[in-house]
Amino acid sequence: MTPAQTLSQSLTLPNGAVIPNRFAKSAMSETLGTIDNRMTQKLVTLYRTWAQGGVGLSITGNVMVDRHHIGEPQNVVVDDERDLPLLKTWAEAGTASGGAIWMQLNHPGKQIPKMLNSEPVSPSAIPFRKELQSMFGTPRALTGDEIEAIIHRFAVSAAVAEKAGFDGVQIHGAHGYLISQFLSPHHNQRDDEWGGSAENRMRFLLSVYRAIRKATSTGFCVGIKLNSADFQRGGFTEEESLAVIKALSNEGIDLVEISGGNYENPAMAKGAGSVKESIRSREAYFLEFAEKVRQLAVVPLMVTGGFRTSEGMALAIASGATDLVGLARPLAVEPDLPNRILSGESFVSVVKPIKTGIRVIDNMALMEVSWYARQLGRMGKGRQPRQHDRGLWSLVEVLGVMTTRGVRTRLRAGE
């Protein structure tokens, strides 16, 4: 089969929902909400662009379940129905060309900048490593009642998403956010039913999953983004991740997206130059782990990170290692790439590592992530994304935007 034939195949999920092709737009933080975290027309425009580009499944950037706990300025928060009319237009835009759209739901836990919240929460009062403590405060350990309240928030947000017309939700259980913190023995050092053993540490995630299922219909999809590992000493391991996936598979989860890392070790944001040759040759960073999952559980898989060519994407599907090709950066600069591949084009992504010439900056994955977020902003305004970075000027642009947003957020918080 040609890459176009392989990638054009539909995928039926456990609940019967059908993804029309094997291209999935992985979550990228758009930060296109208002300063008070409301929905905007820019998100409608952005997701219509991806839908028209031919993607089979779009997963939104992290929508927060609590407006008092957001990961970045201008995250969208969905904790009630106040933005339901505009949320409906977002869902309609994402499905405009026959694809599906899921809302990613998230709570940052302690992974929230001090400028946004000086009193973060987490399973345990474990601070970030020393070099990050100027940006992130030491969290307060959550009480049992607070944990139950957050579980309820996830369910409320999912119910609103379904009412708005989204096809499903993805629970963000990766990259060091709250659910990831509960799963990690480094971040979760509780001695009650929410911590200690691996079984207790996955209790919060399973409770969130079950609450969402109870709050939504049987045809509504529920997936998860999960780390293969934290890549951090004393953190969440591959063996523990496999156990979590097996438990979720037994619960009937519709899709597992595999990723890895957190802010302290951002494997999810590092460029291809930082991975070993055996992985680079297969393009996707987490295919080897996906193959381990295949031996343990029967569950649809989505692997994100590293795909750059139509041939590499098709080979990953044909090998059976993954069911969906997860794409982030390539779709941030070439939103029509699915249609181009499906039309028969031999595709090679223009994505390359962004270099400023300043080593300490170039080693900080978050700067590069922010540059790609700027391209989402351009598309949200109906403009074409830039396909090539401008080196040091990219850094200046990103820092300018982040500073402005931070100041506006602090001013609003002081009102």
mmCIF file of C-alpha atoms in Angstrom:
data_model
loop_
_atom_site.group_PDB
_atom_site.id
_atom_site.type_symbol
_atom_site.label_atom_id
_atom_site.label_comp_id
_atom_site.label_asym_id
_atom_site.label_seq_id
_atom_site.Cartn_x
_atom_site.Cartn_y
_atom_site.Cartn_z
ATOM 1 C CA MET A 1 0.000 0.000 0.000
ATOM 2 C CA THR A 2 1.096 3.571 -0.609
ATOM 3 C CA PRO A 3 1.383 6.011 2.325
ATOM 4 C CA ALA A 4 -1.820 7.671 1.123
ATOM 5 C CA GLN A 5 -3.692 4.358 1.150
ATOM 6 C CA THR A 6 -2.362 3.370 4.582
ATOM 7 C CA LEU A 7 -3.075 6.714 6.213
ATOM 8 C CA SER A 8 -6.528 7.117 4.659
ATOM 9 C CA GLN A 9 -7.908 4.086 6.493
ATOM 10 C CA SER A 10 -10.577 4.797 9.083
ATOM 11 C CA LEU A 11 -10.251 3.707 12.731
ATOM 12 C CA THR A 12 -13.138 2.454 14.856
ATOM 13 C CA LEU A 13 -12.737 3.069 18.592
ATOM 14 C CA PRO A 14 -14.052 0.778 21.366
ATOM 15 C CA ASN A 15 -17.257 2.797 21.810
ATOM 16 C CA GLY A 16 -18.028 2.614 18.080
ATOM 17 C CA ALA A 17 -16.879 6.130 17.139
ATOM 18 C CA VAL A 18 -15.033 6.304 13.817
ATOM 19 C CA ILE A 19 -11.965 8.441 13.043
ATOM 20 C CA PRO A 20 -11.976 8.930 9.226
ATOM 21 C CA ASN A 21 -8.197 8.700 8.742
ATOM 22 C CA ARG A 22 -5.019 8.068 10.732
ATOM 23 C CA PHE A 23 -3.937 11.698 11.215
ATOM 24 C CA ALA A 24 -4.433 13.122 14.712
ATOM 25 C CA LYS A 25 -3.632 16.678 15.712
ATOM 26 C CA SER A 26 -2.056 16.374 19.148
ATOM 27 C CA ALA A 27 -2.752 18.994 21.802
ATOM 28 C CA MET A 28 -0.702 22.172 21.655
ATOM 29 C CA SER A 29 -1.298 24.990 24.116
ATOM 30 C CA GLU A 30 -2.825 27.744 21.997
ATOM 31 C CA THR A 31 -3.182 30.387 24.765
ATOM 32 C CA LEU A 32 -5.795 32.064 22.579
ATOM 33 C CA GLY A 33 -8.390 32.635 25.279
ATOM 34 C CA THR A 34 -9.166 36.016 26.775
ATOM 35 C CA ILE A 35 -7.180 37.404 29.680
ATOM 36 C CA ASP A 36 -9.993 36.165 31.941
ATOM 37 C CA ASN A 37 -9.834 32.700 30.321
ATOM 38 C CA ARG A 38 -12.891 32.848 28.094
ATOM 39 C CA MET A 39 -13.361 31.241 24.681
ATOM 40 C CA THR A 40 -12.527 33.330 21.564
ATOM 41 C CA GLN A 41 -13.249 33.329 17.834
ATOM 42 C CA LYS A 42 -9.541 32.764 17.137
ATOM 43 C CA LEU A 43 -9.894 29.153 18.293
ATOM 44 C CA VAL A 44 -12.794 28.663 15.899
ATOM 45 C CA THR A 45 -10.709 29.952 12.998
ATOM 46 C CA LEU A 46 -7.694 27.868 13.994
ATOM 47 C CA TYR A 47 -9.546 24.572 14.269
ATOM 48 C CA ARG A 48 -11.478 25.152 11.063
ATOM 49 C CA THR A 49 -8.075 25.527 9.376
ATOM 50 C CA TRP A 50 -6.959 22.129 10.643
ATOM 51 C CA ALA A 51 -10.289 20.516 9.770
ATOM 52 C CA GLN A 52 -10.048 21.831 6.220
ATOM 53 C CA GLY A 53 -6.461 20.536 6.109
ATOM 54 C CA GLY A 54 -7.772 16.983 6.420
ATOM 55 C CA VAL A 55 -6.895 15.907 9.955
ATOM 56 C CA GLY A 56 -9.034 12.982 11.174
ATOM 57 C CA LEU A 57 -8.965 13.873 14.871
ATOM 58 C CA SER A 58 -8.195 17.228 16.472
ATOM 59 C CA ILE A 59 -7.394 17.342 20.184
ATOM 60 C CA THR A 60 -7.546 20.844 21.632
ATOM 61 C CA GLY A 61 -4.862 22.457 23.743
ATOM 62 C CA ASN A 62 -5.229 22.041 27.488
ATOM 63 C CA VAL A 63 -8.591 23.385 28.606
ATOM 64 C CA MET A 64 -8.442 23.972 32.341
ATOM 65 C CA VAL A 65 -11.119 22.679 34.710
ATOM 66 C CA ASP A 66 -10.559 25.364 37.395
ATOM 67 C CA ARG A 67 -10.152 29.076 36.616
ATOM 68 C CA HIS A 68 -8.123 29.554 39.797
ATOM 69 C CA HIS A 69 -5.543 27.042 38.585
ATOM 70 C CA ILE A 70 -4.339 27.572 35.020
ATOM 71 C CA GLY A 71 -1.035 26.640 33.436
ATOM 72 C CA GLU A 72 -0.482 29.748 31.309
ATOM 73 C CA PRO A 73 -1.987 33.184 30.727
ATOM 74 C CA GLN A 74 -4.984 33.015 28.375
ATOM 75 C CA ASN A 75 -5.684 29.315 28.805
ATOM 76 C CA VAL A 76 -9.356 28.579 28.178
ATOM 77 C CA VAL A 77 -11.284 27.420 31.249
ATOM 78 C CA VAL A 78 -14.486 25.394 30.941
ATOM 79 C CA ASP A 79 -16.007 24.939 34.379
ATOM 80 C CA ASP A 80 -19.591 25.948 33.557
ATOM 81 C CA GLU A 81 -21.804 26.760 30.547
ATOM 82 C CA ARG A 82 -21.111 30.501 30.306
ATOM 83 C CA ASP A 83 -19.357 30.127 26.931
ATOM 84 C CA LEU A 84 -21.583 27.362 25.562
ATOM 85 C CA PRO A 85 -22.649 29.201 22.346
ATOM 86 C CA LEU A 86 -19.054 29.890 21.328
ATOM 87 C CA LEU A 87 -17.940 26.420 22.429
ATOM 88 C CA LYS A 88 -20.521 25.036 20.005
ATOM 89 C CA THR A 89 -18.952 27.002 17.147
ATOM 90 C CA TRP A 90 -15.550 25.615 18.162
ATOM 91 C CA ALA A 91 -16.874 22.057 17.973
ATOM 92 C CA GLU A 92 -18.595 22.761 14.645
ATOM 93 C CA ALA A 93 -15.380 24.180 13.198
ATOM 94 C CA GLY A 94 -13.379 21.145 14.283
ATOM 95 C CA THR A 95 -15.792 18.756 12.585
ATOM 96 C CA ALA A 96 -16.454 20.907 9.503
ATOM 97 C CA SER A 97 -14.799 18.482 7.086
ATOM 98 C CA GLY A 98 -15.923 15.210 8.625
ATOM 99 C CA GLY A 99 -13.228 14.751 11.260
ATOM 100 C CA ALA A 100 -13.659 14.554 15.029
ATOM 101 C CA ILE A 101 -12.683 17.025 17.755
ATOM 102 C CA TRP A 102 -11.921 16.239 21.393
ATOM 103 C CA MET A 103 -11.379 18.692 24.211
ATOM 104 C CA GLN A 104 -8.284 18.071 26.316
ATOM 105 C CA LEU A 105 -9.023 18.591 30.028
ATOM 106 C CA ASN A 106 -6.294 19.554 32.461
ATOM 107 C CA HIS A 107 -5.409 20.814 35.921
ATOM 108 C CA PRO A 108 -1.810 22.056 36.335
ATOM 109 C CA GLY A 109 -1.356 21.175 39.991
ATOM 110 C CA LYS A 110 1.937 22.725 41.067
ATOM 111 C CA GLN A 111 3.040 23.279 37.477
ATOM 112 C CA ILE A 112 1.727 26.832 37.478
ATOM 113 C CA PRO A 113 3.958 29.943 37.286
ATOM 114 C CA LYS A 114 4.177 32.125 40.384
ATOM 115 C CA MET A 115 2.845 35.101 38.420
ATOM 116 C CA LEU A 116 -0.449 33.222 37.993
ATOM 117 C CA ASN A 117 -0.815 31.613 41.400
ATOM 118 C CA SER A 118 1.515 31.916 44.368
ATOM 119 C CA GLU A 119 -0.236 29.071 46.233
ATOM 120 C CA PRO A 120 -0.255 26.034 43.920
ATOM 121 C CA VAL A 121 -1.527 22.627 44.983
ATOM 122 C CA SER A 122 -0.251 19.109 44.443
ATOM 123 C CA PRO A 123 -0.575 15.650 45.964
ATOM 124 C CA SER A 124 2.357 16.501 48.262
ATOM 125 C CA ALA A 125 4.330 19.630 49.179
ATOM 126 C CA ILE A 126 7.302 18.711 46.998
ATOM 127 C CA PRO A 127 9.044 21.705 45.363
ATOM 128 C CA PHE A 128 10.549 21.824 41.895
ATOM 129 C CA ARG A 129 14.268 21.372 41.556
ATOM 130 C CA LYS A 130 16.352 24.393 42.574
ATOM 131 C CA GLU A 131 16.782 26.016 39.152
ATOM 132 C CA LEU A 132 13.006 26.144 38.589
ATOM 133 C CA GLN A 133 11.985 27.395 42.028
ATOM 134 C CA SER A 134 12.193 31.042 40.948
ATOM 135 C CA MET A 135 9.392 30.327 38.459
ATOM 136 C CA PHE A 136 7.249 27.834 40.370
ATOM 137 C CA GLY A 137 6.247 27.997 44.024
ATOM 138 C CA THR A 138 6.334 25.141 46.514
ATOM 139 C CA PRO A 139 2.854 23.594 46.480
ATOM 140 C CA ARG A 140 0.479 22.884 49.316
ATOM 141 C CA ALA A 141 -0.689 19.282 49.662
ATOM 142 C CA LEU A 142 -4.322 18.807 48.656
ATOM 143 C CA THR A 143 -6.866 17.718 51.244
ATOM 144 C CA GLY A 144 -9.108 14.735 50.627
ATOM 145 C CA ASP A 145 -12.138 16.984 50.080
ATOM 146 C CA GLU A 146 -10.192 19.098 47.568
ATOM 147 C CA ILE A 147 -9.224 15.974 45.647
ATOM 148 C CA GLU A 148 -12.865 14.910 45.401
ATOM 149 C CA ALA A 149 -13.812 18.425 44.254
ATOM 150 C CA ILE A 150 -11.241 18.349 41.440
ATOM 151 C CA ILE A 151 -12.530 14.960 40.284
ATOM 152 C CA HIS A 152 -15.993 16.515 40.077
ATOM 153 C CA ARG A 153 -14.604 19.457 38.082
ATOM 154 C CA PHE A 154 -13.262 17.129 35.399
ATOM 155 C CA ALA A 155 -16.698 15.528 35.096
ATOM 156 C CA VAL A 156 -18.464 18.900 34.856
ATOM 157 C CA SER A 157 -16.088 20.090 32.121
ATOM 158 C CA ALA A 158 -16.594 16.873 30.146
ATOM 159 C CA ALA A 159 -20.373 17.199 30.359
ATOM 160 C CA VAL A 160 -20.159 20.770 29.039
ATOM 161 C CA ALA A 161 -17.891 19.618 26.208
ATOM 162 C CA GLU A 162 -20.418 16.988 25.164
ATOM 163 C CA LYS A 163 -23.281 19.481 25.327
ATOM 164 C CA ALA A 164 -21.275 21.828 23.100
ATOM 165 C CA GLY A 165 -20.879 19.130 20.446
ATOM 166 C CA PHE A 166 -17.353 17.874 21.029
ATOM 167 C CA ASP A 167 -16.941 14.205 20.131
ATOM 168 C CA GLY A 168 -14.918 13.402 23.217
ATOM 169 C CA VAL A 169 -12.388 14.532 25.789
ATOM 170 C CA GLN A 170 -8.786 13.660 26.432
ATOM 171 C CA ILE A 171 -7.624 13.541 30.041
ATOM 172 C CA HIS A 172 -4.181 15.142 30.294
ATOM 173 C CA GLY A 173 -2.245 12.673 32.402
ATOM 174 C CA ALA A 174 1.226 13.554 31.103
ATOM 175 C CA HIS A 175 3.939 16.239 31.145
ATOM 176 C CA GLY A 176 4.007 16.843 34.876
ATOM 177 C CA TYR A 177 0.517 18.263 35.373
ATOM 178 C CA LEU A 178 -1.712 17.261 38.300
ATOM 179 C CA ILE A 179 -2.686 13.753 37.193
ATOM 180 C CA SER A 180 0.923 13.057 36.287
ATOM 181 C CA GLN A 181 1.917 14.339 39.735
ATOM 182 C CA PHE A 182 -0.443 11.874 41.397
ATOM 183 C CA LEU A 183 1.029 9.003 39.375
ATOM 184 C CA SER A 184 4.636 9.874 40.218
ATOM 185 C CA PRO A 185 6.211 8.510 43.429
ATOM 186 C CA HIS A 186 8.506 11.556 43.398
ATOM 187 C CA HIS A 187 5.704 14.129 43.410
ATOM 188 C CA ASN A 188 3.163 12.023 45.322
ATOM 189 C CA GLN A 189 4.416 11.046 48.752
ATOM 190 C CA ARG A 190 1.044 10.811 50.476
ATOM 191 C CA ASP A 191 0.299 8.114 53.025
ATOM 192 C CA ASP A 192 -3.473 7.959 52.527
ATOM 193 C CA GLU A 193 -5.602 6.214 49.876
ATOM 194 C CA TRP A 194 -4.329 8.631 47.180
ATOM 195 C CA GLY A 195 -0.618 7.809 47.563
ATOM 196 C CA GLY A 196 1.982 5.246 48.482
ATOM 197 C CA SER A 197 1.502 2.119 46.358
ATOM 198 C CA ALA A 198 1.247 2.280 42.566
ATOM 199 C CA GLU A 199 -2.384 1.204 42.918
ATOM 200 C CA ASN A 200 -3.154 4.109 45.243
ATOM 201 C CA ARG A 201 -1.291 6.601 43.049
ATOM 202 C CA MET A 202 -3.433 5.694 40.033
ATOM 203 C CA ARG A 203 -6.639 6.022 42.082
ATOM 204 C CA PHE A 204 -7.023 9.728 41.259
ATOM 205 C CA LEU A 205 -6.782 9.121 37.500
ATOM 206 C CA LEU A 206 -9.210 6.197 37.590
ATOM 207 C CA SER A 207 -11.626 8.271 39.676
ATOM 208 C CA VAL A 208 -11.467 11.105 37.137
ATOM 209 C CA TYR A 209 -12.053 8.657 34.283
ATOM 210 C CA ARG A 210 -15.035 7.026 35.997
ATOM 211 C CA ALA A 211 -16.569 10.385 36.912
ATOM 212 C CA ILE A 212 -16.331 11.542 33.283
ATOM 213 C CA ARG A 213 -17.922 8.326 32.047
ATOM 214 C CA LYS A 214 -20.760 8.754 34.521
ATOM 215 C CA ALA A 215 -21.343 12.369 33.432
ATOM 216 C CA THR A 216 -21.399 11.675 29.674
ATOM 217 C CA SER A 217 -23.168 9.369 27.221
ATOM 218 C CA THR A 218 -21.919 5.998 25.984
ATOM 219 C CA GLY A 219 -21.166 7.413 22.526
ATOM 220 C CA PHE A 220 -18.908 10.130 23.933
ATOM 221 C CA CYS A 221 -15.196 9.311 23.600
ATOM 222 C CA VAL A 222 -12.798 9.420 26.540
ATOM 223 C CA GLY A 223 -9.065 9.151 25.973
ATOM 224 C CA ILE A 224 -5.891 9.952 27.873
ATOM 225 C CA LYS A 225 -2.473 11.440 27.192
ATOM 226 C CA LEU A 226 -0.016 9.499 29.349
ATOM 227 C CA ASN A 227 3.719 9.553 29.869
ATOM 228 C CA SER A 228 5.650 6.449 28.934
ATOM 229 C CA ALA A 229 7.885 7.664 31.781
ATOM 230 C CA ASP A 230 8.877 10.900 33.506
ATOM 231 C CA PHE A 231 12.580 10.381 32.711
ATOM 232 C CA GLN A 232 13.216 11.671 36.230
ATOM 233 C CA ARG A 233 14.973 9.900 39.104
ATOM 234 C CA GLY A 234 12.377 8.487 41.475
ATOM 235 C CA GLY A 235 9.577 9.334 39.057
ATOM 236 C CA PHE A 236 6.925 7.498 37.050
ATOM 237 C CA THR A 237 8.491 4.483 35.313
ATOM 238 C CA GLU A 238 7.688 2.538 32.146
ATOM 239 C CA GLU A 239 6.536 -0.416 34.216
ATOM 240 C CA GLU A 240 4.108 1.785 36.134
ATOM 241 C CA SER A 241 2.870 3.373 32.917
ATOM 242 C CA LEU A 242 2.163 -0.046 31.446
ATOM 243 C CA ALA A 243 0.181 -0.985 34.551
ATOM 244 C CA VAL A 244 -1.887 2.212 34.280
ATOM 245 C CA ILE A 245 -2.613 1.550 30.592
ATOM 246 C CA LYS A 246 -3.691 -1.999 31.363
ATOM 247 C CA ALA A 247 -6.056 -0.735 34.065
ATOM 248 C CA LEU A 248 -7.522 1.881 31.717
ATOM 249 C CA SER A 249 -7.876 -0.700 28.963
ATOM 250 C CA ASN A 250 -9.859 -2.893 31.352
ATOM 251 C CA GLU A 251 -12.082 0.125 32.067
ATOM 252 C CA GLY A 252 -12.798 0.552 28.330
ATOM 253 C CA ILE A 253 -10.860 3.707 27.513
ATOM 254 C CA ASP A 254 -11.177 4.705 23.855
ATOM 255 C CA LEU A 255 -7.645 5.934 23.063
ATOM 256 C CA VAL A 256 -4.246 6.199 24.750
ATOM 257 C CA GLU A 257 -1.807 8.813 23.474
ATOM 258 C CA ILE A 258 1.771 8.125 24.491
ATOM 259 C CA SER A 259 4.179 10.922 25.358
ATOM 260 C CA GLY A 260 6.826 11.539 28.013
ATOM 261 C CA GLY A 261 8.597 13.959 30.317
ATOM 262 C CA ASN A 262 7.662 17.025 32.367
ATOM 263 C CA TYR A 263 8.890 20.594 32.896
ATOM 264 C CA GLU A 264 11.918 19.319 34.808
ATOM 265 C CA ASN A 265 12.831 16.945 31.980
ATOM 266 C CA PRO A 266 10.785 18.006 28.920
ATOM 267 C CA ALA A 267 11.189 14.988 26.637
ATOM 268 C CA MET A 268 7.903 15.969 24.955
ATOM 269 C CA ALA A 269 9.387 19.234 23.711
ATOM 270 C CA LYS A 270 12.888 18.265 22.629
ATOM 271 C CA GLY A 271 13.804 18.270 18.982
ATOM 272 C CA ALA A 272 14.927 15.285 16.923
ATOM 273 C CA GLY A 273 18.556 16.208 17.493
ATOM 274 C CA SER A 274 18.276 15.193 21.146
ATOM 275 C CA VAL A 275 17.216 11.572 20.558
ATOM 276 C CA LYS A 276 19.348 8.547 19.766
ATOM 277 C CA GLU A 277 19.802 7.364 16.198
ATOM 278 C CA SER A 278 17.805 4.135 16.627
ATOM 279 C CA ILE A 279 14.750 6.222 17.509
ATOM 280 C CA ARG A 280 15.394 8.954 14.943
ATOM 281 C CA SER A 281 15.494 6.378 12.139
ATOM 282 C CA ARG A 282 11.905 5.415 12.941
ATOM 283 C CA GLU A 283 10.958 9.081 13.398
ATOM 284 C CA ALA A 284 8.517 8.715 16.317
ATOM 285 C CA TYR A 285 10.094 8.978 19.774
ATOM 286 C CA PHE A 286 7.786 6.559 21.628
ATOM 287 C CA LEU A 287 7.167 3.719 19.141
ATOM 288 C CA GLU A 288 9.279 1.256 21.120
ATOM 289 C CA PHE A 289 7.145 1.826 24.195
ATOM 290 C CA ALA A 290 3.972 1.511 22.107
ATOM 291 C CA GLU A 291 5.113 -1.939 21.016
ATOM 292 C CA LYS A 292 5.421 -2.920 24.689
ATOM 293 C CA VAL A 293 1.849 -1.735 25.244
ATOM 294 C CA ARG A 294 0.690 -3.936 22.344
ATOM 295 C CA GLN A 295 1.976 -7.000 24.183
ATOM 296 C CA LEU A 296 0.058 -6.106 27.329
ATOM 297 C CA ALA A 297 -3.274 -4.521 26.424
ATOM 298 C CA VAL A 298 -5.758 -4.234 23.577
ATOM 299 C CA VAL A 299 -6.361 -0.521 23.270
ATOM 300 C CA PRO A 300 -6.176 2.001 20.402
ATOM 301 C CA LEU A 301 -2.880 3.882 20.506
ATOM 302 C CA MET A 302 -1.727 7.287 19.322
ATOM 303 C CA VAL A 303 1.985 8.034 19.253
ATOM 304 C CA THR A 304 3.067 11.678 19.099
ATOM 305 C CA GLY A 305 6.492 13.211 18.663
ATOM 306 C CA GLY A 306 9.014 13.003 15.846
ATOM 307 C CA PHE A 307 6.981 12.177 12.741
ATOM 308 C CA ARG A 308 8.360 14.152 9.791
ATOM 309 C CA THR A 309 7.723 12.173 6.568
ATOM 310 C CA SER A 310 4.749 10.517 4.904
ATOM 311 C CA GLU A 311 6.745 7.296 4.613
ATOM 312 C CA GLY A 312 7.601 7.269 8.331
ATOM 313 C CA MET A 313 3.989 7.894 9.290
ATOM 314 C CA ALA A 314 2.697 5.120 7.048
ATOM 315 C CA LEU A 315 5.341 2.655 8.266
ATOM 316 C CA ALA A 316 4.334 3.259 11.897
ATOM 317 C CA ILE A 317 0.701 2.450 11.070
ATOM 318 C CA ALA A 318 1.531 -0.526 8.839
ATOM 319 C CA SER A 319 3.797 -2.023 11.515
ATOM 320 C CA GLY A 320 0.915 -2.077 13.981
ATOM 321 C CA ALA A 321 2.871 -0.112 16.583
ATOM 322 C CA THR A 322 0.322 2.709 16.590
ATOM 323 C CA ASP A 323 -3.195 3.314 15.285
ATOM 324 C CA LEU A 324 -2.990 7.093 14.922
ATOM 325 C CA VAL A 325 -0.115 9.351 13.896
ATOM 326 C CA GLY A 326 0.021 12.175 16.423
ATOM 327 C CA LEU A 327 1.230 15.469 14.934
ATOM 328 C CA ALA A 328 1.954 18.758 16.656
ATOM 329 C CA ARG A 329 4.749 20.980 15.287
ATOM 330 C CA PRO A 330 4.301 19.858 11.663
ATOM 331 C CA LEU A 331 0.644 20.945 11.785
ATOM 332 C CA ALA A 332 1.637 24.241 13.400
ATOM 333 C CA VAL A 333 3.486 25.260 10.249
ATOM 334 C CA GLU A 334 1.816 23.128 7.538
ATOM 335 C CA PRO A 335 -1.849 22.697 8.532
ATOM 336 C CA ASP A 336 -2.778 21.108 5.193
ATOM 337 C CA LEU A 337 -0.241 18.273 5.396
ATOM 338 C CA PRO A 338 -2.874 15.489 5.781
ATOM 339 C CA ASN A 339 -4.586 16.479 2.541
ATOM 340 C CA ARG A 340 -1.249 16.732 0.763
ATOM 341 C CA ILE A 341 -0.224 13.233 1.864
ATOM 342 C CA LEU A 342 -3.650 11.774 1.098
ATOM 343 C CA SER A 343 -3.431 13.248 -2.396
ATOM 344 C CA GLY A 344 -0.261 11.237 -2.979
ATOM 345 C CA GLU A 345 2.472 13.747 -2.157
ATOM 346 C CA SER A 346 5.729 12.383 -0.757
ATOM 347 C CA PHE A 347 5.841 14.674 2.245
ATOM 348 C CA VAL A 348 8.845 15.862 4.251
ATOM 349 C CA SER A 349 8.128 18.344 7.049
ATOM 350 C CA VAL A 350 9.905 21.694 7.121
ATOM 351 C CA VAL A 351 10.162 21.473 10.926
ATOM 352 C CA LYS A 352 13.705 21.949 12.194
ATOM 353 C CA PRO A 353 15.146 22.871 15.614
ATOM 354 C CA ILE A 354 15.044 26.598 16.310
ATOM 355 C CA LYS A 355 18.459 28.015 17.066
ATOM 356 C CA THR A 356 19.175 31.401 18.624
ATOM 357 C CA GLY A 357 22.906 30.873 18.975
ATOM 358 C CA ILE A 358 22.623 31.111 22.764
ATOM 359 C CA ARG A 359 23.251 27.628 24.171
ATOM 360 C CA VAL A 360 21.346 28.055 27.439
ATOM 361 C CA ILE A 361 18.308 29.307 25.505
ATOM 362 C CA ASP A 362 18.558 26.661 22.801
ATOM 363 C CA ASN A 363 18.566 23.958 25.490
ATOM 364 C CA MET A 364 15.310 25.300 26.952
ATOM 365 C CA ALA A 365 12.541 23.448 25.134
ATOM 366 C CA LEU A 366 9.858 25.842 26.368
ATOM 367 C CA MET A 367 11.181 28.698 24.208
ATOM 368 C CA GLU A 368 10.745 26.593 21.085
ATOM 369 C CA VAL A 369 7.281 25.484 22.166
ATOM 370 C CA SER A 370 6.333 29.139 22.620
ATOM 371 C CA TRP A 371 7.517 29.946 19.099
ATOM 372 C CA TYR A 372 5.189 27.302 17.680
ATOM 373 C CA ALA A 373 2.360 28.670 19.787
ATOM 374 C CA ARG A 374 2.908 31.993 18.008
ATOM 375 C CA GLN A 375 2.201 30.236 14.711
ATOM 376 C CA LEU A 376 -1.108 29.016 16.112
ATOM 377 C CA GLY A 377 -1.882 32.620 16.935
ATOM 378 C CA ARG A 378 -1.223 33.632 13.338
ATOM 379 C CA MET A 379 -3.603 30.958 12.053
ATOM 380 C CA GLY A 380 -6.185 32.024 14.623
ATOM 381 C CA LYS A 381 -6.148 35.420 12.933
ATOM 382 C CA GLY A 382 -6.606 33.839 9.519
ATOM 383 C CA ARG A 383 -2.958 34.329 8.546
ATOM 384 C CA GLN A 384 -0.418 31.827 7.260
ATOM 385 C CA PRO A 385 2.058 30.399 9.804
ATOM 386 C CA ARG A 386 5.743 31.066 9.371
ATOM 387 C CA GLN A 387 7.534 27.927 8.227
ATOM 388 C CA HIS A 388 11.017 28.957 9.290
ATOM 389 C CA ASP A 389 12.306 30.520 12.477
ATOM 390 C CA ARG A 390 14.187 33.784 12.630
ATOM 391 C CA GLY A 391 16.745 32.688 15.216
ATOM 392 C CA LEU A 392 17.350 35.320 17.854
ATOM 393 C CA TRP A 393 14.390 37.369 16.662
ATOM 394 C CA SER A 394 12.142 34.431 17.549
ATOM 395 C CA LEU A 395 13.363 34.660 21.129
ATOM 396 C CA VAL A 396 12.705 38.411 21.249
ATOM 397 C CA GLU A 397 9.187 37.896 19.906
ATOM 398 C CA VAL A 398 8.361 35.123 22.373
ATOM 399 C CA LEU A 399 9.725 36.989 25.407
ATOM 400 C CA GLY A 400 7.815 40.113 24.434
ATOM 401 C CA VAL A 401 4.514 38.292 24.222
ATOM 402 C CA MET A 402 5.059 36.323 27.436
ATOM 403 C CA THR A 403 6.008 39.451 29.376
ATOM 404 C CA THR A 404 2.993 41.385 28.129
ATOM 405 C CA ARG A 405 0.592 38.575 28.961
ATOM 406 C CA GLY A 406 2.127 38.088 32.384
ATOM 407 C CA VAL A 407 1.764 41.771 33.247
ATOM 408 C CA ARG A 408 -1.851 41.839 32.057
ATOM 409 C CA THR A 409 -2.629 38.741 34.088
ATOM 410 C CA ARG A 410 -1.074 40.200 37.277
ATOM 411 C CA LEU A 411 -2.907 43.484 36.796
ATOM 412 C CA ARG A 412 -6.209 41.676 36.428
ATOM 413 C CA ALA A 413 -5.505 39.538 39.514
ATOM 414 C CA GLY A 414 -4.931 42.724 41.505
ATOM 415 C CA GLU A 415 -8.290 44.221 40.564
#
